Short mmCIF file of C-alpha atoms in Angstrom, two decimals:
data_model
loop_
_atom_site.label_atom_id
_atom_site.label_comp_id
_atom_site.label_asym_id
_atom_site.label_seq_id
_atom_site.Cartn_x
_atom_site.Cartn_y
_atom_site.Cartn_z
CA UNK K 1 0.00 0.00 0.00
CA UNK K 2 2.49 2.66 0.90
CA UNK K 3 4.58 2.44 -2.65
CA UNK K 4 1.18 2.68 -4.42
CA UNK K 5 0.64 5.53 -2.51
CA UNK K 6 4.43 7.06 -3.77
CA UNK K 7 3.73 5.89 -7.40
CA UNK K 8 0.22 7.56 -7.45
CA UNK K 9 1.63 10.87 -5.88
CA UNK K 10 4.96 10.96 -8.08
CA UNK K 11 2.01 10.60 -11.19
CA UNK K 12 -0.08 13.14 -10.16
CA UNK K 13 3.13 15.42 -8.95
CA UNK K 14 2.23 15.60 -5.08
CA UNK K 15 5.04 15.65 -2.56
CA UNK K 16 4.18 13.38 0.13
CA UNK K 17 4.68 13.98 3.64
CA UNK K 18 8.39 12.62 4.77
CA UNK K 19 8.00 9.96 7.92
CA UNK K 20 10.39 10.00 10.23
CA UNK K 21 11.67 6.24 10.27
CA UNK K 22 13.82 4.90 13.08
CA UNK K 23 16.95 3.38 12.72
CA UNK K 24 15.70 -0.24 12.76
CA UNK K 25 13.56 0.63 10.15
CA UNK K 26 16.21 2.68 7.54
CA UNK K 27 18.32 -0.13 8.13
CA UNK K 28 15.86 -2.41 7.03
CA UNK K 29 14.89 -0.08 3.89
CA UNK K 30 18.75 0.21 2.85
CA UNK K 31 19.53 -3.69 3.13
CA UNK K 32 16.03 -4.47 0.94
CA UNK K 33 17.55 -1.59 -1.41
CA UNK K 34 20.89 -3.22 -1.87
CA UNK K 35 19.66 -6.75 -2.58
CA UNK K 36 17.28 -5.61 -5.18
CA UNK K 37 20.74 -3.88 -6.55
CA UNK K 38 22.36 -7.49 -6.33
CA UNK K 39 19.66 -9.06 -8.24
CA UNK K 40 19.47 -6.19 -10.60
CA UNK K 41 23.02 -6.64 -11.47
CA UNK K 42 22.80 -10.73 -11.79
CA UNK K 43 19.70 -10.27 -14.46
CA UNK K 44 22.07 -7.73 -16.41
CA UNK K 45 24.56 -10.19 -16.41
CA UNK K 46 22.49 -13.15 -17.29
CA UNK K 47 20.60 -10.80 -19.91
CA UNK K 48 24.37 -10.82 -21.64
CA UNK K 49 25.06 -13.84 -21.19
CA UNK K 50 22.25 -15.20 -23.71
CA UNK K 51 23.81 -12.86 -26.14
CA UNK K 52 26.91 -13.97 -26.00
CA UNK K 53 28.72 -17.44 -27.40
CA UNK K 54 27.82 -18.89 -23.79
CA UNK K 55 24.44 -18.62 -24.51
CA UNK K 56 23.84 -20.44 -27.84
CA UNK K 57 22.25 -23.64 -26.52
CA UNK K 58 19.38 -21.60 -24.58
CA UNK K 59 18.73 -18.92 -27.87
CA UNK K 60 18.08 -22.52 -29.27
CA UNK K 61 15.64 -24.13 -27.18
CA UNK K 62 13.77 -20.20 -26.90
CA UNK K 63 13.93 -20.29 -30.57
CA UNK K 64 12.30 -23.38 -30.35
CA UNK K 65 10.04 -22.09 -28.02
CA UNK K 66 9.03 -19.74 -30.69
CA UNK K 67 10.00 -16.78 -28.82
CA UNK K 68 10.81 -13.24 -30.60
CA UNK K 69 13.39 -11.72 -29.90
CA UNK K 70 11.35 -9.01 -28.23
CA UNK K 71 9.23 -11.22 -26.45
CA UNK K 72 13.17 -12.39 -24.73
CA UNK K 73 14.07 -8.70 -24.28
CA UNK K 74 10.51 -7.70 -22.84
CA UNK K 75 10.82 -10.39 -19.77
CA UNK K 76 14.56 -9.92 -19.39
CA UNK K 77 15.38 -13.47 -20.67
CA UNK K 78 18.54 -14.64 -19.55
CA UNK K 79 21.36 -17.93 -19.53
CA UNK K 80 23.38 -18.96 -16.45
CA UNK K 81 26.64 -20.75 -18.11
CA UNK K 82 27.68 -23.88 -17.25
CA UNK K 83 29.93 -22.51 -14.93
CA UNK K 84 28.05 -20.61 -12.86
CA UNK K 85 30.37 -18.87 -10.30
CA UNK K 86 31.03 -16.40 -13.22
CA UNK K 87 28.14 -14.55 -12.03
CA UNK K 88 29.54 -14.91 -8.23
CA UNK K 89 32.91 -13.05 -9.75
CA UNK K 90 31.01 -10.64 -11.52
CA UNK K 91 28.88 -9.45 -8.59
CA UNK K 92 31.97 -9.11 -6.46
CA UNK K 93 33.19 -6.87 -8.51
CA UNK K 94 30.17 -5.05 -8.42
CA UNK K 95 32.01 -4.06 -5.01
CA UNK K 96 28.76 -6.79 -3.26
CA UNK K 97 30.04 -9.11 -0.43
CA UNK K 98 29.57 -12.63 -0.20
CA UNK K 99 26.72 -12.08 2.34
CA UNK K 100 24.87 -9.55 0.72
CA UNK K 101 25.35 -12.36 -2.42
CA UNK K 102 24.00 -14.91 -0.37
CA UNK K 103 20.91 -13.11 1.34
CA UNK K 104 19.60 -12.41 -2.12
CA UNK K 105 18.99 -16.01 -3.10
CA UNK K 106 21.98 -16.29 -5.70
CA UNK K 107 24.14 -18.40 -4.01
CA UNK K 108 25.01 -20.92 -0.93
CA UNK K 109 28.08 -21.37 1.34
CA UNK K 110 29.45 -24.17 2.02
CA UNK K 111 32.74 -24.21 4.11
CA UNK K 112 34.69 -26.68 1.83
CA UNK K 113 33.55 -24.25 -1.08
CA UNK K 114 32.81 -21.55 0.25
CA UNK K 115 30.42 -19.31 -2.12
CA UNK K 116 28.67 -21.43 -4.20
CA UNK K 117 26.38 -20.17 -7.29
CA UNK K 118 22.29 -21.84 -7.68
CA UNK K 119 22.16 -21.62 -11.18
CA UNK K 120 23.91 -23.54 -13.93
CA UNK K 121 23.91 -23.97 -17.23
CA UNK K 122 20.12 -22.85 -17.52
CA UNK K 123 17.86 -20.22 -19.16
CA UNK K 124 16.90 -17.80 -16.72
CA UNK K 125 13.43 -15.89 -15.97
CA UNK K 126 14.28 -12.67 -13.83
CA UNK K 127 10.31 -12.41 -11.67
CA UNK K 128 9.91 -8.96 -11.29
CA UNK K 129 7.57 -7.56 -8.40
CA UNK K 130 4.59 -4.78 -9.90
CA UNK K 131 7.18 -2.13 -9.83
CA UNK K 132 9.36 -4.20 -12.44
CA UNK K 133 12.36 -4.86 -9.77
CA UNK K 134 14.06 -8.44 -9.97
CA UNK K 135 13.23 -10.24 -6.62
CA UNK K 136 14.10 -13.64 -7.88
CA UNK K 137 14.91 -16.37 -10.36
CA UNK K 138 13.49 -19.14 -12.33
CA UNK K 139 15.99 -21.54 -14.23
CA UNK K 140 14.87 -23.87 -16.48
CA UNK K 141 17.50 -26.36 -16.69
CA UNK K 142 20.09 -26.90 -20.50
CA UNK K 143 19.64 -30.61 -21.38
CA UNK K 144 19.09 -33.28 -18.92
CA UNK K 145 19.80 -31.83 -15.56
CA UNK K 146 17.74 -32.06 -12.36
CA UNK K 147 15.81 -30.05 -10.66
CA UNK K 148 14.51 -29.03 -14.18
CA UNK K 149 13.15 -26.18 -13.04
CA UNK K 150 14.80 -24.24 -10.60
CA UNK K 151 13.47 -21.19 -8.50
CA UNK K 152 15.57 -18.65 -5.78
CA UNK K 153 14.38 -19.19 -2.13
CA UNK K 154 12.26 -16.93 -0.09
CA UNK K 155 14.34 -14.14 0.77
CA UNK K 156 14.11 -11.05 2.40
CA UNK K 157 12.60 -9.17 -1.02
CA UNK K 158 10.88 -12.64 -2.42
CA UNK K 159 7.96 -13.53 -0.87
CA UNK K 160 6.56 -16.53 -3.21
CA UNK K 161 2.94 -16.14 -1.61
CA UNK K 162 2.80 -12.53 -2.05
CA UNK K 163 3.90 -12.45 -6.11
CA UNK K 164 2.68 -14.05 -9.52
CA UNK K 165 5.11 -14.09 -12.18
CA UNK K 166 3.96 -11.57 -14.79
CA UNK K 167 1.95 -9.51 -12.77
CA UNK K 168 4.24 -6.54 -13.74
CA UNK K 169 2.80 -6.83 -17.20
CA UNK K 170 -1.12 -7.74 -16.39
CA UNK K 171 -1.43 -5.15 -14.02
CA UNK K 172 -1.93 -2.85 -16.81
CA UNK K 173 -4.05 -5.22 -18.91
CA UNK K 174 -7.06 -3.82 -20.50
CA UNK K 175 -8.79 -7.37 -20.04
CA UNK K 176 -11.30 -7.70 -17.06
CA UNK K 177 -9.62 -10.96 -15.99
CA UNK K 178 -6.64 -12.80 -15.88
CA UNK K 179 -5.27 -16.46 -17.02
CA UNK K 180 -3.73 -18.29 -14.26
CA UNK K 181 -0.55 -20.63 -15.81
CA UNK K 182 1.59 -23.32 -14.57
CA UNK K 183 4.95 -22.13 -15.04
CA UNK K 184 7.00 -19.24 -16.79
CA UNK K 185 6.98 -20.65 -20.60
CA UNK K 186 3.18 -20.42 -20.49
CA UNK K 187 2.87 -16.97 -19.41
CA UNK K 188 5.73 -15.57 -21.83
CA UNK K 189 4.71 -17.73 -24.60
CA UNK K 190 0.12 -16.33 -24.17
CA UNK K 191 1.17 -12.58 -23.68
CA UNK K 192 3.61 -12.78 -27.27
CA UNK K 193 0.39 -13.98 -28.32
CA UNK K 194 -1.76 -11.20 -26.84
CA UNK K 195 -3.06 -12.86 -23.45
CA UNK K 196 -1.59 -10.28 -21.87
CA UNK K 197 -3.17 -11.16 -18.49
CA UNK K 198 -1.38 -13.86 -17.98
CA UNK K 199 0.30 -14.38 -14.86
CA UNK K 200 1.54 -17.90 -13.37
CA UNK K 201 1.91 -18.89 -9.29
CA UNK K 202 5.38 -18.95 -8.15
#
C-alpha cells in the first residue's frame, strides 16, 4: 500500500509527507535496497550472457520455443553458463560481499567451497515484483539436468505467496480478468500472443 501511494503521488506530482523512520527501520529499507541492486546486477549479467557465445544452446531451445526476440528482451530473458560462479565473480566486482550475495537467493556457502552459485547452465526468468524490480529467479534447466526447473528461495525481497510471475505486465491489462498458468513458458509464450493477463503462481 504505501509504494502505491508514492507511485500515485509521483504521477499526479504531489510531494508526500516525509516519515520520520527509526533506525531499525532505515536499516531495514537500505539492506532491501541493496539486494534488489544485487539481483538487478545478476539479471544484467544473465541478460548478456544469452547474447553472447555462452548462450547459444538456450537462444536454441527459446527459438524453439518460438519466442521473438522481443518477447526475450521484454521479460529480461537470460542464460546462467555452465559454470556458474562467473556470475559470483562478476557481482563481487560489483564491489557486493559474499553475504549480501548470499541473502539475495543467488548463491550458498558451504565451508569446503565456500560461495557457491544456484544456477547452472540454464535459461533464466528474472520475476519482477509490480514495480518491475528483480526479486528472484526461475531456471529452467540446459539438457538433462535435475531439478529441471529451478526457482531462488524466499528471501528477504521474495515472498513466493505474495507475487505471480507476470503480474508486472497484467497489471496494466485492459482485459477484465486474468489467465492463471503453470509455469513461466506459459505466461511468456500467451502474452507474445496477446493474453496479456497472464500471470503464473510462483
Amino acid at each position: 500500500f504505501p509504494e502505491a501511494i508514492k507511485v500515485l503521488a509521483e504521477r499526479a506530482g504531489v510531494t508526500l509527507p516525509q516519515e520520520e523512520l527509526s533506525e531499525a527501520a532505515k536499516k531495514k529499507e537500505s539492506r532491501r535496497a541493496r539486494l534488489l541492486e544485487v539481483n538487478k546486477a545478476a539479471a544484467g549479467y544473465y541478460f548478456y550472457l544469452l547474447r553472447s557465445e555462452k548462450g547459444k544452446v538456450a537462444v536454441s531451445y527459446l527459438d524453439k520455443r518460438g519466442l521473438s526476440e522481443e518477447t526475450k528482451h521484454r521479460f529480461g530473458l537470460g542464460y546462467a553458463s555452465a559454470y556458474g560462479n562467473d556470475l559470483i565473480m562478476y557481482l563481487k566486482q560489483k564491489n557486493f560481499t559474499d553475504e549480501e550475495i548470499t541473502a539475495s537467493g543467488l548463491a550458498g556457502f558451504s565451508e569446503q567451497k565456500g560461495l557457491n552459485s544456484k544456477f547452472w547452465n540454464r535459461v533464466m526468468f528474472p520475476i519482477q515484483d509490480t514495480n518491475h524490480r528483480v526479486i528472484g529467479f526461475g531456471g529452467r534447466v540446459m539438457g538433462e539436468g535435475e531439478p529441471k526447473y529451478l526457482n531462488s528461495p524466499e528471501t528477504e525481497i521474495f515472498d513466493k505467496s505474495r507475487n505471480l510471475y507476470g503480474l508486472n505486465f497484467a497489471r496494466t491489462s485492459k482485459k477484465d480478468n486474468i489467465i492463471l498458468c503453470e509455469g513461466y513458458m506459459d505466461v511468456i509464450s500467451l502474452h507474445q500472443a496477446g493474453f496479456d493477463q497472464a500471470v503464473a503462481s510462483l
